[in-house]
Amino acid sequence: MNRKGFFLLIFSVSIAISITWLNSFWLSYKDFVSDTNEKQFDYHLSDFSLLQTSNTGEMKYYLEGQHLTHKNTTGGSEIFNPLIQINDSDDKLLFIQAKKAFQKKSQGDIELSGSVLIKKLEINDPKTQTPQPSFKLETKKLVFNPIKKELSSDTDITLTSKDSLITGTGLYSKLDQQELRILSNVHAKFDPNP
Protein backbone atom coordinates (compact mmCIF):
# COMPACT_ATOMS: atom_id res chain seq x y z
CA MET A 1 0.00 0.00 0.00
CA ASN A 2 1.43 3.39 -0.93
CA ARG A 3 1.43 6.49 1.26
CA LYS A 4 -1.46 8.21 -0.52
CA GLY A 5 -3.70 5.19 0.00
CA PHE A 6 -2.71 4.93 3.67
CA PHE A 7 -3.44 8.63 4.33
CA LEU A 8 -6.74 8.35 2.43
CA LEU A 9 -7.70 5.37 4.65
CA ILE A 10 -6.81 7.27 7.87
CA PHE A 11 -8.69 10.36 6.63
CA SER A 12 -11.79 8.29 5.76
CA VAL A 13 -11.78 6.52 9.16
CA SER A 14 -11.43 9.84 11.04
CA ILE A 15 -14.34 11.36 9.03
CA ALA A 16 -16.52 8.30 9.81
CA ILE A 17 -15.72 8.53 13.54
CA SER A 18 -16.47 12.30 13.56
CA ILE A 19 -19.81 11.82 11.81
CA THR A 20 -20.76 8.99 14.19
CA TRP A 21 -19.88 11.16 17.22
CA LEU A 22 -21.88 14.14 15.86
CA ASN A 23 -24.87 11.89 15.18
CA SER A 24 -24.85 10.41 18.70
CA PHE A 25 -24.48 13.93 20.18
CA TRP A 26 -27.46 15.13 18.11
CA LEU A 27 -29.62 12.18 19.16
CA SER A 28 -28.86 12.72 22.85
CA TYR A 29 -29.61 16.45 22.49
CA LYS A 30 -32.98 15.66 20.86
CA ASP A 31 -33.98 13.73 24.02
CA PHE A 32 -33.90 17.00 25.99
CA VAL A 33 -35.75 19.10 23.42
CA SER A 34 -39.37 18.72 22.30
CA ASP A 35 -40.75 19.38 18.82
CA THR A 36 -41.34 23.04 19.68
CA ASN A 37 -37.65 23.45 20.63
CA GLU A 38 -38.61 23.67 24.31
CA LYS A 39 -36.36 22.10 26.94
CA GLN A 40 -37.93 19.01 28.49
CA PHE A 41 -36.71 20.01 31.97
CA ASP A 42 -34.41 22.65 33.40
CA TYR A 43 -33.36 20.93 36.62
CA HIS A 44 -33.49 17.57 38.34
CA LEU A 45 -33.35 16.76 42.06
CA SER A 46 -32.60 13.39 43.66
CA ASP A 47 -33.46 12.36 47.23
CA PHE A 48 -34.89 15.80 47.91
CA SER A 49 -37.15 17.48 50.46
CA LEU A 50 -39.10 20.73 50.16
CA LEU A 51 -40.90 22.69 52.87
CA GLN A 52 -43.70 25.09 51.87
CA THR A 53 -44.44 27.69 54.55
CA SER A 54 -46.96 30.51 54.95
CA ASN A 55 -46.04 34.19 55.40
CA THR A 56 -46.09 33.64 59.17
CA GLY A 57 -43.68 30.70 58.97
CA GLU A 58 -46.22 27.93 59.58
CA MET A 59 -45.81 24.74 57.60
CA LYS A 60 -48.26 24.45 54.69
CA TYR A 61 -46.83 21.08 53.62
CA TYR A 62 -43.60 19.13 53.52
CA LEU A 63 -42.70 17.11 50.43
CA GLU A 64 -39.92 14.60 49.94
CA GLY A 65 -39.25 12.20 47.12
CA GLN A 66 -36.79 10.09 45.18
CA HIS A 67 -36.60 12.28 42.05
CA LEU A 68 -38.05 15.57 40.82
CA THR A 69 -37.82 17.02 37.32
CA HIS A 70 -38.93 20.61 36.76
CA LYS A 71 -39.90 22.41 33.54
CA ASN A 72 -39.21 26.14 33.83
CA THR A 73 -41.45 27.21 30.92
CA THR A 74 -44.63 25.90 32.59
CA GLY A 75 -43.51 25.64 36.22
CA GLY A 76 -44.60 21.99 36.17
CA SER A 77 -42.86 19.23 38.11
CA GLU A 78 -42.87 15.45 37.97
CA ILE A 79 -42.08 13.67 41.25
CA PHE A 80 -41.22 10.01 41.76
CA ASN A 81 -42.08 8.25 45.06
CA PRO A 82 -43.46 11.39 46.73
CA LEU A 83 -44.32 11.61 50.42
CA ILE A 84 -46.34 14.65 51.51
CA GLN A 85 -46.84 15.64 55.14
CA ILE A 86 -49.54 18.12 56.08
CA ASN A 87 -51.23 19.14 59.32
CA ASP A 88 -54.90 18.22 59.64
CA SER A 89 -57.38 20.57 61.33
CA ASP A 90 -56.65 18.95 64.71
CA ASP A 91 -52.88 19.50 64.22
CA LYS A 92 -52.19 15.78 63.64
CA LEU A 93 -49.86 14.84 60.80
CA LEU A 94 -51.37 13.42 57.65
CA PHE A 95 -49.06 11.45 55.32
CA ILE A 96 -49.80 11.08 51.60
CA GLN A 97 -47.59 8.81 49.52
CA ALA A 98 -47.73 7.50 45.96
CA LYS A 99 -45.61 6.08 43.16
CA LYS A 100 -45.71 9.29 41.13
CA ALA A 101 -46.97 12.87 41.30
CA PHE A 102 -47.34 15.65 38.76
CA GLN A 103 -47.83 19.36 39.40
CA LYS A 104 -48.72 21.31 36.23
CA LYS A 105 -47.70 24.68 37.64
CA SER A 106 -46.05 26.04 40.75
CA GLN A 107 -48.52 26.23 43.66
CA GLY A 108 -51.06 24.25 41.60
CA ASP A 109 -52.80 20.94 42.25
CA ILE A 110 -50.58 17.92 42.84
CA GLU A 111 -51.91 14.87 40.97
CA LEU A 112 -50.79 11.64 42.66
CA SER A 113 -51.05 8.22 41.01
CA GLY A 114 -50.11 4.59 41.53
CA SER A 115 -51.00 3.06 44.91
CA VAL A 116 -51.86 6.29 46.71
CA LEU A 117 -51.92 5.87 50.49
CA ILE A 118 -53.07 8.42 53.08
CA LYS A 119 -52.38 7.78 56.78
CA LYS A 120 -53.14 9.81 59.85
CA LEU A 121 -51.05 8.90 62.88
CA GLU A 122 -51.96 9.29 66.53
CA ILE A 123 -49.98 8.30 69.61
CA ASN A 124 -52.04 5.58 71.26
CA ASP A 125 -49.74 3.99 73.81
CA PRO A 126 -48.61 6.53 76.44
CA LYS A 127 -45.84 4.19 77.69
CA THR A 128 -44.11 3.53 74.35
CA GLN A 129 -45.25 6.70 72.51
CA THR A 130 -45.65 4.53 69.41
CA PRO A 131 -47.78 6.23 66.77
CA GLN A 132 -50.61 4.10 65.41
CA PRO A 133 -52.66 4.95 62.31
CA SER A 134 -56.08 6.33 63.24
CA PHE A 135 -57.09 5.70 59.63
CA LYS A 136 -55.67 4.69 56.30
CA LEU A 137 -57.13 5.54 52.89
CA GLU A 138 -56.06 3.78 49.68
CA THR A 139 -56.83 4.71 46.06
CA LYS A 140 -55.19 4.74 42.62
CA LYS A 141 -55.40 8.48 41.85
CA LEU A 142 -55.72 11.54 44.06
CA VAL A 143 -55.58 15.31 43.55
CA PHE A 144 -54.16 17.39 46.41
CA ASN A 145 -54.62 21.17 46.42
CA PRO A 146 -51.95 22.50 48.82
CA ILE A 147 -53.37 26.04 48.92
CA LYS A 148 -56.97 25.09 49.77
CA LYS A 149 -55.93 21.91 51.64
CA GLU A 150 -58.38 19.82 49.61
CA LEU A 151 -58.21 16.19 48.46
CA SER A 152 -60.29 14.71 45.65
CA SER A 153 -60.48 11.53 43.63
CA ASP A 154 -62.81 9.91 41.12
CA THR A 155 -61.48 6.36 41.53
CA ASP A 156 -62.30 3.53 43.95
CA ILE A 157 -61.24 4.12 47.54
CA THR A 158 -60.84 2.00 50.67
CA LEU A 159 -60.92 3.71 54.06
CA THR A 160 -59.80 1.59 57.01
CA SER A 161 -59.96 2.67 60.64
CA LYS A 162 -59.67 0.82 63.94
CA ASP A 163 -63.27 -0.39 63.88
CA SER A 164 -64.53 0.15 60.33
CA LEU A 165 -63.95 -0.54 56.66
CA ILE A 166 -65.58 1.77 54.11
CA THR A 167 -65.32 1.37 50.34
CA GLY A 168 -66.68 3.58 47.58
CA THR A 169 -65.96 5.51 44.42
CA GLY A 170 -64.66 9.07 44.51
CA LEU A 171 -63.93 11.34 47.44
CA TYR A 172 -63.75 14.96 48.43
CA SER A 173 -62.11 16.23 51.61
CA LYS A 174 -61.36 19.62 53.16
CA LEU A 175 -58.55 19.02 55.62
CA ASP A 176 -59.15 22.29 57.50
CA GLN A 177 -62.69 21.20 58.37
CA GLN A 178 -62.15 17.44 58.89
CA GLU A 179 -64.68 16.82 56.16
CA LEU A 180 -64.57 13.65 54.05
CA ARG A 181 -67.26 12.75 51.53
CA ILE A 182 -67.32 9.49 49.60
CA LEU A 183 -69.21 10.26 46.42
CA SER A 184 -70.84 6.97 45.29
CA ASN A 185 -71.11 3.18 45.71
CA VAL A 186 -70.51 3.44 49.46
CA HIS A 187 -70.30 0.19 51.44
CA ALA A 188 -69.45 0.16 55.14
CA LYS A 189 -68.60 -2.53 57.64
CA PHE A 190 -68.40 -1.61 61.34
CA ASP A 191 -66.91 -3.77 64.05
CA PRO A 192 -67.11 -1.71 67.26
CA ASN A 193 -64.92 -2.78 70.13
CA PRO A 194 -66.74 -3.32 73.45
Coordinates of N, CA and C in Angstrom, one line a residue:
M1 N 0.8 -1.2 0.0 CA 0.0 0.0 0.0 C 0.9 1.2 0.0
N2 N 0.6 2.2 -0.9 CA 1.4 3.4 -0.9 C 1.0 4.4 0.1
R3 N 1.7 5.5 0.2 CA 1.4 6.5 1.3 C 0.1 7.2 1.0
K4 N -0.2 7.5 -0.2 CA -1.5 8.2 -0.5 C -2.7 7.3 -0.1
G5 N -2.6 6.1 -0.4 CA -3.7 5.2 0.0 C -3.8 5.1 1.5
F6 N -2.7 5.0 2.2 CA -2.7 4.9 3.7 C -3.3 6.2 4.3
F7 N -2.9 7.4 3.8 CA -3.4 8.6 4.3 C -4.9 8.8 4.0
L8 N -5.3 8.3 2.8 CA -6.7 8.4 2.4 C -7.6 7.5 3.4
L9 N -7.0 6.3 3.7 CA -7.7 5.4 4.7 C -7.8 6.0 6.0
I10 N -6.8 6.6 6.6 CA -6.8 7.3 7.9 C -7.8 8.4 7.8
F11 N -7.8 9.2 6.8 CA -8.7 10.4 6.6 C -10.1 9.9 6.6
S12 N -10.4 8.8 5.9 CA -11.8 8.3 5.8 C -12.3 7.8 7.1
V13 N -11.4 7.1 7.8 CA -11.8 6.5 9.2 C -12.1 7.7 10.1
S14 N -11.2 8.7 10.1 CA -11.4 9.8 11.0 C -12.7 10.6 10.7
I15 N -13.1 10.7 9.4 CA -14.3 11.4 9.0 C -15.5 10.5 9.5
A16 N -15.4 9.2 9.4 CA -16.5 8.3 9.8 C -16.7 8.4 11.3
I17 N -15.6 8.4 12.1 CA -15.7 8.5 13.5 C -16.3 9.9 13.9
S18 N -15.9 11.0 13.3 CA -16.5 12.3 13.6 C -18.0 12.4 13.3
I19 N -18.4 11.8 12.2 CA -19.8 11.8 11.8 C -20.6 11.0 12.8
T20 N -20.1 9.8 13.2 CA -20.8 9.0 14.2 C -20.9 9.7 15.5
W21 N -19.8 10.4 16.0 CA -19.9 11.2 17.2 C -20.9 12.3 17.1
L22 N -20.9 13.1 16.0 CA -21.9 14.1 15.9 C -23.3 13.6 15.9
N23 N -23.5 12.5 15.2 CA -24.9 11.9 15.2 C -25.3 11.5 16.6
S24 N -24.5 10.8 17.3 CA -24.8 10.4 18.7 C -25.1 11.6 19.6
F25 N -24.3 12.7 19.4 CA -24.5 13.9 20.2 C -25.8 14.5 19.8
W26 N -26.2 14.6 18.6 CA -27.5 15.1 18.1 C -28.6 14.3 18.7
L27 N -28.5 13.0 18.6 CA -29.6 12.2 19.2 C -29.8 12.4 20.7
S28 N -28.7 12.5 21.4 CA -28.9 12.7 22.9 C -29.4 14.1 23.1
Y29 N -29.1 15.1 22.3 CA -29.6 16.5 22.5 C -31.1 16.5 22.2
K30 N -31.6 15.7 21.2 CA -33.0 15.7 20.9 C -33.8 15.1 22.0
D31 N -33.2 14.3 22.9 CA -34.0 13.7 24.0 C -34.4 14.8 25.0
F32 N -33.6 15.9 25.0 CA -33.9 17.0 26.0 C -34.7 18.1 25.4
V33 N -35.0 18.0 24.1 CA -35.7 19.1 23.4 C -37.0 18.5 22.8
S34 N -38.1 19.2 22.9 CA -39.4 18.7 22.3 C -39.5 19.3 20.9
D35 N -40.6 18.9 20.2 CA -40.8 19.4 18.8 C -40.8 20.9 18.7
T36 N -41.3 21.6 19.7 CA -41.3 23.0 19.7 C -40.1 23.7 20.2
N37 N -39.0 23.0 20.2 CA -37.7 23.4 20.6 C -37.7 23.9 22.1
E38 N -38.5 23.3 22.9 CA -38.6 23.7 24.3 C -37.9 22.6 25.1
K39 N -37.1 23.1 26.1 CA -36.4 22.1 26.9 C -37.4 21.2 27.7
Q40 N -37.0 19.9 27.8 CA -37.9 19.0 28.5 C -37.9 19.3 30.0
F41 N -36.8 19.6 30.6 CA -36.7 20.0 32.0 C -35.5 20.9 32.2
D42 N -35.5 21.8 33.2 CA -34.4 22.6 33.4 C -33.6 22.3 34.6
Y43 N -34.2 21.5 35.5 CA -33.4 20.9 36.6 C -34.0 19.6 37.1
H44 N -33.1 18.9 37.8 CA -33.5 17.6 38.3 C -32.9 17.5 39.8
L45 N -33.8 17.0 40.7 CA -33.4 16.8 42.1 C -33.5 15.3 42.4
S46 N -32.5 14.8 43.2 CA -32.6 13.4 43.7 C -32.6 13.4 45.2
D47 N -33.4 12.5 45.8 CA -33.5 12.4 47.2 C -33.6 13.7 47.9
F48 N -34.7 14.4 47.5 CA -34.9 15.8 47.9 C -36.0 15.9 49.0
S49 N -36.0 17.1 49.6 CA -37.1 17.5 50.5 C -37.4 19.0 50.3
L50 N -38.7 19.3 50.3 CA -39.1 20.7 50.2 C -40.1 21.1 51.3
L51 N -40.0 22.2 51.8 CA -40.9 22.7 52.9 C -41.6 24.0 52.4
Q52 N -42.9 23.9 52.3 CA -43.7 25.1 51.9 C -44.3 25.7 53.1
T53 N -44.0 27.0 53.4 CA -44.4 27.7 54.6 C -45.3 28.9 54.2
S54 N -46.1 29.3 55.1 CA -47.0 30.5 55.0 C -46.1 31.8 55.3
N55 N -46.7 32.9 55.1 CA -46.0 34.2 55.4 C -45.6 34.3 56.9
T56 N -46.4 33.6 57.7 CA -46.1 33.6 59.2 C -45.1 32.6 59.6
G57 N -44.7 31.7 58.7 CA -43.7 30.7 59.0 C -44.3 29.4 59.3
E58 N -45.6 29.2 59.3 CA -46.2 27.9 59.6 C -46.1 27.0 58.4
M59 N -45.9 25.7 58.7 CA -45.8 24.7 57.6 C -47.1 24.6 56.9
K60 N -47.1 24.8 55.5 CA -48.3 24.4 54.7 C -48.2 23.0 54.4
Y61 N -47.1 22.5 53.9 CA -46.8 21.1 53.6 C -45.3 20.8 53.4
Y62 N -45.0 19.6 53.7 CA -43.6 19.1 53.5 C -43.6 18.0 52.5
L63 N -42.7 18.1 51.5 CA -42.7 17.1 50.4 C -41.3 16.6 50.3
E64 N -41.2 15.2 50.2 CA -39.9 14.6 49.9 C -40.2 13.5 48.9
G65 N -39.1 13.2 48.2 CA -39.3 12.2 47.1 C -37.9 11.7 46.6
Q66 N -38.0 10.7 45.7 CA -36.8 10.1 45.2 C -36.2 11.0 44.1
H67 N -37.1 11.4 43.2 CA -36.6 12.3 42.0 C -37.6 13.3 41.8
L68 N -37.2 14.5 41.3 CA -38.1 15.6 40.8 C -37.4 16.2 39.6
T69 N -38.2 16.3 38.5 CA -37.8 17.0 37.3 C -38.7 18.2 37.2
H70 N -38.2 19.4 36.8 CA -38.9 20.6 36.8 C -38.8 21.2 35.4
K71 N -39.9 21.7 34.8 CA -39.9 22.4 33.5 C -40.1 23.9 33.8
N72 N -39.1 24.7 33.5 CA -39.2 26.1 33.8 C -40.3 26.9 33.0
T73 N -40.5 26.5 31.8 CA -41.4 27.2 30.9 C -42.9 27.1 31.5
T74 N -43.3 26.0 32.1 CA -44.6 25.9 32.6 C -44.7 25.9 34.1
G75 N -43.5 25.7 34.8 CA -43.5 25.6 36.2 C -43.9 24.3 36.7
G76 N -44.1 23.3 35.8 CA -44.6 22.0 36.2 C -43.5 21.1 36.7
S77 N -43.8 20.2 37.5 CA -42.9 19.2 38.1 C -43.4 17.8 38.1
E78 N -42.5 16.9 37.9 CA -42.9 15.4 38.0 C -42.0 14.9 39.1
I79 N -42.7 14.2 40.0 CA -42.1 13.7 41.2 C -42.3 12.2 41.3
F80 N -41.2 11.5 41.6 CA -41.2 10.0 41.8 C -41.1 9.6 43.2
N81 N -42.0 8.7 43.7 CA -42.1 8.3 45.1 C -42.2 9.4 46.0
P82 N -43.3 10.3 45.8 CA -43.5 11.4 46.7 C -44.1 11.0 48.1
L83 N -43.7 11.7 49.1 CA -44.3 11.6 50.4 C -44.6 13.0 50.9
I84 N -45.9 13.3 51.1 CA -46.3 14.7 51.5 C -46.8 14.6 53.0
Q85 N -46.4 15.5 53.8 CA -46.8 15.6 55.1 C -47.6 17.0 55.3
I86 N -48.7 16.9 55.9 CA -49.5 18.1 56.1 C -50.3 18.0 57.4
N87 N -50.5 19.1 58.1 CA -51.2 19.1 59.3 C -52.7 19.1 59.0
D88 N -53.4 18.3 59.7 CA -54.9 18.2 59.6 C -55.5 19.3 60.5
S89 N -56.8 19.5 60.5 CA -57.4 20.6 61.3 C -57.2 20.4 62.8
D90 N -56.9 19.2 63.3 CA -56.7 19.0 64.7 C -55.2 18.9 65.0
D91 N -54.3 19.4 64.1 CA -52.9 19.5 64.2 C -52.2 18.1 64.3
K92 N -52.8 17.1 63.8 CA -52.2 15.8 63.6 C -51.6 15.7 62.2
L93 N -50.5 15.0 62.1 CA -49.9 14.8 60.8 C -50.6 13.9 59.9
L94 N -50.8 14.3 58.7 CA -51.4 13.4 57.6 C -50.3 13.1 56.6
F95 N -50.1 11.9 56.3 CA -49.1 11.5 55.3 C -49.7 11.0 54.0
I96 N -49.3 11.5 52.9 CA -49.8 11.1 51.6 C -48.6 10.6 50.8
Q97 N -48.7 9.3 50.3 CA -47.6 8.8 49.5 C -48.1 8.1 48.3
A98 N -47.3 8.1 47.2 CA -47.7 7.5 46.0 C -46.5 7.1 45.2
K99 N -46.7 6.5 44.0 CA -45.6 6.1 43.2 C -45.1 7.3 42.4
K100 N -46.1 8.2 42.0 CA -45.7 9.3 41.1 C -46.6 10.5 41.4
A101 N -46.1 11.7 41.2 CA -47.0 12.9 41.3 C -46.6 13.8 40.2
F102 N -47.6 14.7 39.8 CA -47.3 15.6 38.8 C -48.0 16.9 39.2
Q103 N -47.3 18.0 39.1 CA -47.8 19.4 39.4 C -47.7 20.2 38.1
K104 N -48.8 20.6 37.5 CA -48.7 21.3 36.2 C -48.1 22.7 36.3
K105 N -48.3 23.4 37.5 CA -47.7 24.7 37.6 C -47.4 24.9 39.1
S106 N -46.5 25.8 39.4 CA -46.1 26.0 40.7 C -47.3 26.5 41.6
Q107 N -47.4 26.0 42.7 CA -48.5 26.2 43.7 C -49.8 25.7 43.2
G108 N -49.8 24.8 42.1 CA -51.1 24.3 41.6 C -51.4 22.9 42.2
D109 N -52.4 22.3 41.8 CA -52.8 20.9 42.2 C -51.7 19.9 42.0
I110 N -51.5 19.0 43.0 CA -50.6 17.9 42.8 C -51.4 16.7 42.6
E111 N -51.2 16.1 41.4 CA -51.9 14.9 41.0 C -51.1 13.6 41.3
L112 N -51.5 12.8 42.2 CA -50.8 11.6 42.7 C -51.4 10.4 42.0
S113 N -50.5 9.4 41.7 CA -51.0 8.2 41.0 C -50.2 7.0 41.4
G114 N -50.8 5.8 41.3 CA -50.1 4.6 41.5 C -50.0 4.2 43.0
S115 N -51.0 3.5 43.5 CA -51.0 3.1 44.9 C -50.9 4.2 45.9
V116 N -51.8 5.1 45.8 CA -51.9 6.3 46.7 C -52.3 5.8 48.1
L117 N -51.6 6.2 49.1 CA -51.9 5.9 50.5 C -51.9 7.1 51.4
I118 N -53.0 7.3 52.1 CA -53.1 8.4 53.1 C -53.2 7.8 54.5
K119 N -52.3 8.3 55.4 CA -52.4 7.8 56.8 C -52.4 9.0 57.7
K120 N -53.2 8.8 58.8 CA -53.1 9.8 59.8 C -52.7 9.1 61.1
L121 N -51.6 9.6 61.7 CA -51.1 8.9 62.9 C -51.4 9.6 64.2
E122 N -51.7 8.8 65.2 CA -52.0 9.3 66.5 C -51.2 8.4 67.5
I123 N -50.7 9.0 68.6 CA -50.0 8.3 69.6 C -51.0 7.6 70.5
N124 N -51.0 6.3 70.5 CA -52.0 5.6 71.3 C -51.5 5.1 72.6
D125 N -50.3 4.6 72.6 CA -49.7 4.0 73.8 C -48.9 5.0 74.6
P126 N -49.4 5.5 75.7 CA -48.6 6.5 76.4 C -47.3 6.0 77.0
K127 N -47.1 4.7 77.2 CA -45.8 4.2 77.7 C -44.8 4.2 76.6
T128 N -45.1 3.7 75.4 CA -44.1 3.5 74.4 C -44.1 4.7 73.4
Q129 N -45.1 5.6 73.4 CA -45.2 6.7 72.5 C -45.2 6.3 71.0
T130 N -45.7 5.1 70.8 CA -45.6 4.5 69.4 C -46.9 5.0 68.6
P131 N -46.6 5.8 67.5 CA -47.8 6.2 66.8 C -48.5 5.1 66.0
Q132 N -49.8 5.1 66.1 CA -50.6 4.1 65.4 C -51.5 4.8 64.4
P133 N -51.8 4.2 63.3 CA -52.7 4.9 62.3 C -54.1 5.0 62.8
S134 N -54.7 6.2 62.9 CA -56.1 6.3 63.2 C -57.0 6.0 62.0
F135 N -56.4 6.2 60.8 CA -57.1 5.7 59.6 C -56.1 5.6 58.5
K136 N -56.5 4.9 57.5 CA -55.7 4.7 56.3 C -56.6 4.7 55.1
L137 N -56.3 5.5 54.1 CA -57.1 5.5 52.9 C -56.3 5.1 51.7
E138 N -56.8 4.2 50.9 CA -56.1 3.8 49.7 C -56.9 4.0 48.4
T139 N -56.2 4.5 47.4 CA -56.8 4.7 46.1 C -55.8 4.7 45.0
K140 N -56.2 4.8 43.7 CA -55.2 4.7 42.6 C -54.8 6.1 42.2
K141 N -55.7 7.1 42.3 CA -55.4 8.5 41.8 C -56.0 9.4 42.9
L142 N -55.3 10.5 43.1 CA -55.7 11.5 44.1 C -55.2 12.9 43.6
V143 N -56.0 13.9 43.8 CA -55.6 15.3 43.5 C -55.5 16.0 44.9
F144 N -54.4 16.6 45.2 CA -54.2 17.4 46.4 C -53.9 18.9 46.1
N145 N -54.8 19.7 46.6 CA -54.6 21.2 46.4 C -54.0 21.7 47.7
P146 N -52.7 22.1 47.6 CA -51.9 22.5 48.8 C -52.4 23.9 49.3
I147 N -52.9 24.7 48.5 CA -53.4 26.0 48.9 C -54.7 25.9 49.7
K148 N -55.7 25.2 49.1 CA -57.0 25.1 49.8 C -57.0 23.9 50.8
K149 N -56.0 23.1 50.8 CA -55.9 21.9 51.6 C -57.1 21.0 51.3
E150 N -57.3 20.7 50.1 CA -58.4 19.8 49.6 C -57.8 18.6 48.9
L151 N -58.5 17.5 49.1 CA -58.2 16.2 48.5 C -59.4 15.8 47.6
S152 N -59.2 15.2 46.5 CA -60.3 14.7 45.7 C -59.8 13.5 44.8
S153 N -60.8 12.7 44.5 CA -60.5 11.5 43.6 C -61.8 11.1 43.0
D154 N -61.6 10.5 41.8 CA -62.8 9.9 41.1 C -62.7 8.4 41.0
T155 N -61.7 7.8 41.6 CA -61.5 6.4 41.5 C -62.0 5.6 42.8
D156 N -61.9 4.3 42.8 CA -62.3 3.5 44.0 C -61.4 3.8 45.1
I157 N -62.0 3.9 46.3 CA -61.2 4.1 47.5 C -61.6 3.1 48.6
T158 N -60.6 2.9 49.5 CA -60.8 2.0 50.7 C -60.3 2.8 51.9
L159 N -61.2 3.0 52.8 CA -60.9 3.7 54.1 C -61.0 2.7 55.2
T160 N -59.9 2.5 55.9 CA -59.8 1.6 57.0 C -59.5 2.4 58.3
S161 N -60.3 2.1 59.3 CA -60.0 2.7 60.6 C -59.9 1.5 61.6
K162 N -59.8 1.8 62.9 CA -59.7 0.8 63.9 C -60.9 -0.1 64.0
D163 N -62.1 0.4 63.8 CA -63.3 -0.4 63.9 C -64.2 -0.3 62.7
S164 N -63.7 0.1 61.5 CA -64.5 0.1 60.3 C -63.7 0.0 59.0
L165 N -64.5 -0.4 58.0 CA -64.0 -0.5 56.7 C -65.0 0.0 55.7
I166 N -64.6 1.1 55.0 CA -65.6 1.8 54.1 C -65.0 1.8 52.7
T167 N -65.8 1.3 51.7 CA -65.3 1.4 50.3 C -66.3 2.2 49.5
G168 N -65.8 2.8 48.4 CA -66.7 3.6 47.6 C -65.9 4.1 46.4
T169 N -66.6 4.9 45.6 CA -66.0 5.5 44.4 C -66.0 7.0 44.6
G170 N -64.8 7.6 44.4 CA -64.7 9.1 44.5 C -64.7 9.6 45.9
L171 N -63.9 10.7 46.1 CA -63.9 11.3 47.4 C -63.7 12.8 47.3
Y172 N -64.1 13.5 48.3 CA -63.8 15.0 48.4 C -63.5 15.2 49.9
S173 N -62.4 15.9 50.2 CA -62.1 16.2 51.6 C -61.5 17.6 51.7
K174 N -62.0 18.4 52.8 CA -61.4 19.6 53.2 C -60.7 19.4 54.5
L175 N -59.3 19.4 54.4 CA -58.5 19.0 55.6 C -58.7 20.0 56.8
D176 N -59.0 21.3 56.5 CA -59.2 22.3 57.5 C -60.4 22.1 58.3
Q177 N -61.4 21.4 57.7 CA -62.7 21.2 58.4 C -63.0 19.7 58.8
Q178 N -62.0 18.9 58.6 CA -62.1 17.4 58.9 C -63.4 16.9 58.2
E179 N -63.5 17.3 57.0 CA -64.7 16.8 56.2 C -64.2 15.8 55.1
L180 N -64.9 14.7 55.0 CA -64.6 13.7 54.0 C -65.9 13.1 53.5
R181 N -66.1 13.3 52.2 CA -67.3 12.8 51.5 C -66.9 11.7 50.5
I182 N -67.5 10.5 50.6 CA -67.3 9.5 49.6 C -68.5 9.7 48.7
L183 N -68.2 9.8 47.4 CA -69.2 10.3 46.4 C -70.2 9.2 45.9
S184 N -69.9 8.0 45.8 CA -70.8 7.0 45.3 C -70.4 5.6 45.6
N185 N -71.3 4.6 45.5 CA -71.1 3.2 45.7 C -70.5 2.9 47.1
V186 N -71.1 3.5 48.1 CA -70.5 3.4 49.5 C -71.0 2.1 50.1
H187 N -70.0 1.4 50.7 CA -70.3 0.2 51.4 C -69.5 0.3 52.7
A188 N -70.1 0.0 53.8 CA -69.4 0.2 55.1 C -69.6 -1.1 56.0
K189 N -68.6 -1.4 56.7 CA -68.6 -2.5 57.6 C -68.0 -2.0 58.9
F190 N -68.8 -2.1 60.0 CA -68.4 -1.6 61.3 C -68.2 -2.8 62.3
D191 N -67.2 -2.7 63.0 CA -66.9 -3.8 64.0 C -66.5 -3.1 65.3
P192 N -67.5 -2.5 66.1 CA -67.1 -1.7 67.3 C -66.5 -2.6 68.4
N193 N -65.5 -2.1 69.0 CA -64.9 -2.8 70.1 C -65.7 -2.5 71.4
P194 N -66.0 -3.5 72.2 CA -66.7 -3.3 73.4 C -66.0 -2.5 74.5

